[in-house]
Amino acid sequence: GHGRQVAQWARVLPAAGRVDAEAWPGCQTLGVIDSLRQVGDKPGQWERRCYISSRKLSAEALAQAARAHWGIEN
């Protein structure tokens, strides 16, 4: 709403072999969400958020969890 448009793209990778298991015990998934937000005729703004999770998540599940979190904060 409010003349705002948001598009987002989510990607996930298994954490095994990519993170230090001692530093991040139980880490199962690494995720990145890139989003483009545009309000009215102003230039769009890109944002990248990085996530780690103890759950095995699909890209869709990560995107849904992130949207739910931001909905609470907003």
Short mmCIF file of N, CA and C in Angstrom, two decimals:
data_model
loop_
_atom_site.label_atom_id
_atom_site.label_comp_id
_atom_site.label_asym_id
_atom_site.label_seq_id
_atom_site.Cartn_x
_atom_site.Cartn_y
_atom_site.Cartn_z
N GLY A 1 0.80 -1.19 0.00
CA GLY A 1 0.00 0.00 0.00
C GLY A 1 0.85 1.26 0.00
N HIS A 2 0.21 2.39 0.09
CA HIS A 2 0.86 3.70 0.17
C HIS A 2 1.72 3.99 -1.06
N GLY A 3 1.33 3.46 -2.26
CA GLY A 3 2.10 3.69 -3.47
C GLY A 3 3.45 3.00 -3.47
N ARG A 4 3.59 2.00 -2.60
CA ARG A 4 4.87 1.29 -2.46
C ARG A 4 4.77 -0.05 -3.16
N GLN A 5 5.82 -0.39 -3.89
CA GLN A 5 5.94 -1.69 -4.52
C GLN A 5 7.21 -2.34 -4.02
N VAL A 6 7.12 -3.62 -3.68
CA VAL A 6 8.29 -4.35 -3.19
C VAL A 6 8.37 -5.68 -3.93
N ALA A 7 9.55 -6.00 -4.43
CA ALA A 7 9.82 -7.30 -5.02
C ALA A 7 10.98 -7.91 -4.25
N GLN A 8 10.91 -9.22 -4.02
CA GLN A 8 12.03 -9.84 -3.31
C GLN A 8 12.38 -11.18 -3.92
N TRP A 9 13.64 -11.53 -3.78
CA TRP A 9 14.18 -12.78 -4.28
C TRP A 9 14.94 -13.44 -3.14
N ALA A 10 14.61 -14.70 -2.88
CA ALA A 10 15.24 -15.44 -1.78
C ALA A 10 16.05 -16.60 -2.35
N ARG A 11 17.19 -16.84 -1.72
CA ARG A 11 18.05 -17.98 -2.08
C ARG A 11 18.52 -18.64 -0.80
N VAL A 12 18.66 -19.96 -0.83
CA VAL A 12 19.17 -20.68 0.33
C VAL A 12 20.23 -21.68 -0.11
N LEU A 13 21.11 -21.99 0.82
CA LEU A 13 22.14 -23.01 0.64
C LEU A 13 22.22 -23.84 1.90
N PRO A 14 22.53 -25.14 1.77
CA PRO A 14 22.79 -25.92 2.98
C PRO A 14 24.05 -25.38 3.66
N ALA A 15 24.04 -25.32 4.97
CA ALA A 15 25.17 -24.75 5.71
C ALA A 15 26.36 -25.70 5.79
N ALA A 16 26.12 -26.99 5.67
CA ALA A 16 27.19 -27.98 5.81
C ALA A 16 28.35 -27.66 4.88
N GLY A 17 29.54 -27.58 5.45
CA GLY A 17 30.74 -27.29 4.68
C GLY A 17 30.94 -25.82 4.36
N ARG A 18 29.99 -24.97 4.74
CA ARG A 18 30.09 -23.55 4.44
C ARG A 18 30.26 -22.68 5.68
N VAL A 19 29.94 -23.24 6.85
CA VAL A 19 30.09 -22.49 8.10
C VAL A 19 30.90 -23.32 9.09
N ASP A 20 31.49 -22.64 10.04
CA ASP A 20 32.24 -23.30 11.10
C ASP A 20 31.24 -23.94 12.06
N ALA A 21 31.19 -25.27 12.07
CA ALA A 21 30.21 -26.00 12.88
C ALA A 21 30.39 -25.74 14.37
N GLU A 22 31.62 -25.46 14.81
CA GLU A 22 31.85 -25.16 16.23
C GLU A 22 31.32 -23.78 16.58
N ALA A 23 31.48 -22.82 15.68
CA ALA A 23 31.02 -21.46 15.93
C ALA A 23 29.50 -21.35 15.80
N TRP A 24 28.92 -22.15 14.91
CA TRP A 24 27.48 -22.09 14.65
C TRP A 24 26.88 -23.49 14.76
N PRO A 25 26.88 -24.08 15.96
CA PRO A 25 26.35 -25.45 16.09
C PRO A 25 24.87 -25.50 15.73
N GLY A 26 24.50 -26.51 14.99
CA GLY A 26 23.10 -26.68 14.61
C GLY A 26 22.67 -25.88 13.39
N CYS A 27 23.57 -25.09 12.83
CA CYS A 27 23.21 -24.28 11.66
C CYS A 27 22.92 -25.22 10.48
N GLN A 28 21.75 -25.10 9.89
CA GLN A 28 21.34 -25.95 8.78
C GLN A 28 21.27 -25.21 7.44
N THR A 29 20.89 -23.94 7.49
CA THR A 29 20.62 -23.20 6.25
C THR A 29 21.23 -21.81 6.29
N LEU A 30 21.80 -21.41 5.17
CA LEU A 30 22.23 -20.03 4.94
C LEU A 30 21.26 -19.44 3.92
N GLY A 31 20.84 -18.22 4.13
CA GLY A 31 19.89 -17.61 3.21
C GLY A 31 20.19 -16.16 2.94
N VAL A 32 19.78 -15.71 1.77
CA VAL A 32 19.91 -14.31 1.38
C VAL A 32 18.58 -13.89 0.75
N ILE A 33 18.12 -12.73 1.15
CA ILE A 33 16.95 -12.14 0.50
C ILE A 33 17.35 -10.77 -0.02
N ASP A 34 17.22 -10.60 -1.33
CA ASP A 34 17.42 -9.30 -1.97
C ASP A 34 16.04 -8.73 -2.24
N SER A 35 15.87 -7.45 -1.93
CA SER A 35 14.57 -6.83 -2.20
C SER A 35 14.77 -5.47 -2.85
N LEU A 36 13.82 -5.13 -3.68
CA LEU A 36 13.78 -3.84 -4.36
C LEU A 36 12.48 -3.16 -3.94
N ARG A 37 12.60 -1.99 -3.35
CA ARG A 37 11.44 -1.24 -2.85
C ARG A 37 11.36 0.08 -3.60
N GLN A 38 10.18 0.37 -4.11
CA GLN A 38 9.98 1.63 -4.82
C GLN A 38 8.71 2.29 -4.30
N VAL A 39 8.82 3.58 -3.99
CA VAL A 39 7.69 4.37 -3.52
C VAL A 39 7.41 5.46 -4.54
N GLY A 40 6.21 5.43 -5.09
CA GLY A 40 5.84 6.44 -6.09
C GLY A 40 6.79 6.43 -7.27
N ASP A 41 7.24 7.63 -7.67
CA ASP A 41 8.15 7.73 -8.81
C ASP A 41 9.60 7.91 -8.38
N LYS A 42 9.88 7.70 -7.10
CA LYS A 42 11.27 7.81 -6.61
C LYS A 42 12.08 6.60 -7.08
N PRO A 43 13.40 6.76 -7.17
CA PRO A 43 14.24 5.62 -7.55
C PRO A 43 14.09 4.47 -6.55
N GLY A 44 14.20 3.26 -7.06
CA GLY A 44 14.10 2.08 -6.20
C GLY A 44 15.29 1.96 -5.26
N GLN A 45 15.06 1.29 -4.14
CA GLN A 45 16.13 1.05 -3.16
C GLN A 45 16.32 -0.46 -3.01
N TRP A 46 17.58 -0.91 -3.16
CA TRP A 46 17.92 -2.31 -2.99
C TRP A 46 18.32 -2.56 -1.55
N GLU A 47 17.98 -3.72 -1.06
CA GLU A 47 18.40 -4.13 0.28
C GLU A 47 18.74 -5.61 0.23
N ARG A 48 19.80 -6.01 0.93
CA ARG A 48 20.18 -7.42 1.04
C ARG A 48 20.20 -7.78 2.51
N ARG A 49 19.49 -8.85 2.86
CA ARG A 49 19.48 -9.36 4.23
C ARG A 49 19.99 -10.79 4.20
N CYS A 50 20.87 -11.10 5.13
CA CYS A 50 21.45 -12.44 5.22
C CYS A 50 20.94 -13.12 6.48
N TYR A 51 20.70 -14.42 6.37
CA TYR A 51 20.12 -15.19 7.47
C TYR A 51 20.89 -16.48 7.68
N ILE A 52 20.88 -16.96 8.92
CA ILE A 52 21.29 -18.32 9.23
C ILE A 52 20.13 -18.95 10.00
N SER A 53 19.96 -20.25 9.85
CA SER A 53 18.85 -20.91 10.52
C SER A 53 19.25 -22.30 10.99
N SER A 54 18.68 -22.70 12.11
CA SER A 54 18.88 -24.05 12.62
C SER A 54 17.88 -25.02 11.97
N ARG A 55 17.02 -24.51 11.09
CA ARG A 55 16.07 -25.35 10.36
C ARG A 55 16.50 -25.47 8.90
N LYS A 56 16.12 -26.59 8.28
CA LYS A 56 16.31 -26.73 6.84
C LYS A 56 15.15 -26.01 6.18
N LEU A 57 15.46 -24.95 5.44
CA LEU A 57 14.42 -24.12 4.84
C LEU A 57 14.55 -24.09 3.32
N SER A 58 13.42 -24.04 2.65
CA SER A 58 13.41 -23.74 1.22
C SER A 58 13.47 -22.22 1.07
N ALA A 59 13.75 -21.77 -0.14
CA ALA A 59 13.77 -20.32 -0.38
C ALA A 59 12.39 -19.72 -0.08
N GLU A 60 11.33 -20.44 -0.44
CA GLU A 60 9.98 -19.93 -0.18
C GLU A 60 9.70 -19.83 1.32
N ALA A 61 10.13 -20.84 2.09
CA ALA A 61 9.91 -20.80 3.54
C ALA A 61 10.70 -19.66 4.18
N LEU A 62 11.92 -19.42 3.71
CA LEU A 62 12.72 -18.30 4.24
C LEU A 62 12.02 -16.98 3.94
N ALA A 63 11.54 -16.81 2.72
CA ALA A 63 10.86 -15.56 2.36
C ALA A 63 9.61 -15.35 3.21
N GLN A 64 8.84 -16.41 3.43
CA GLN A 64 7.63 -16.29 4.26
C GLN A 64 7.98 -15.92 5.70
N ALA A 65 9.02 -16.55 6.25
CA ALA A 65 9.42 -16.24 7.62
C ALA A 65 9.90 -14.79 7.73
N ALA A 66 10.65 -14.34 6.75
CA ALA A 66 11.14 -12.95 6.78
C ALA A 66 9.98 -11.96 6.67
N ARG A 67 9.02 -12.24 5.79
CA ARG A 67 7.85 -11.36 5.66
C ARG A 67 7.06 -11.31 6.96
N ALA A 68 6.89 -12.46 7.60
CA ALA A 68 6.15 -12.50 8.87
C ALA A 68 6.87 -11.68 9.93
N HIS A 69 8.20 -11.79 9.97
CA HIS A 69 8.99 -11.03 10.95
C HIS A 69 8.85 -9.53 10.72
N TRP A 70 8.99 -9.10 9.47
CA TRP A 70 8.89 -7.67 9.18
C TRP A 70 7.48 -7.15 9.40
N GLY A 71 6.48 -8.00 9.20
CA GLY A 71 5.11 -7.60 9.47
C GLY A 71 4.90 -7.29 10.94
N ILE A 72 5.57 -8.03 11.81
CA ILE A 72 5.49 -7.79 13.25
C ILE A 72 6.18 -6.48 13.60
N GLU A 73 7.36 -6.24 13.02
CA GLU A 73 8.11 -5.02 13.34
C GLU A 73 7.44 -3.77 12.80
N ASN A 74 6.76 -3.90 11.66
CA ASN A 74 6.12 -2.73 11.07
C ASN A 74 4.76 -2.53 11.68
#
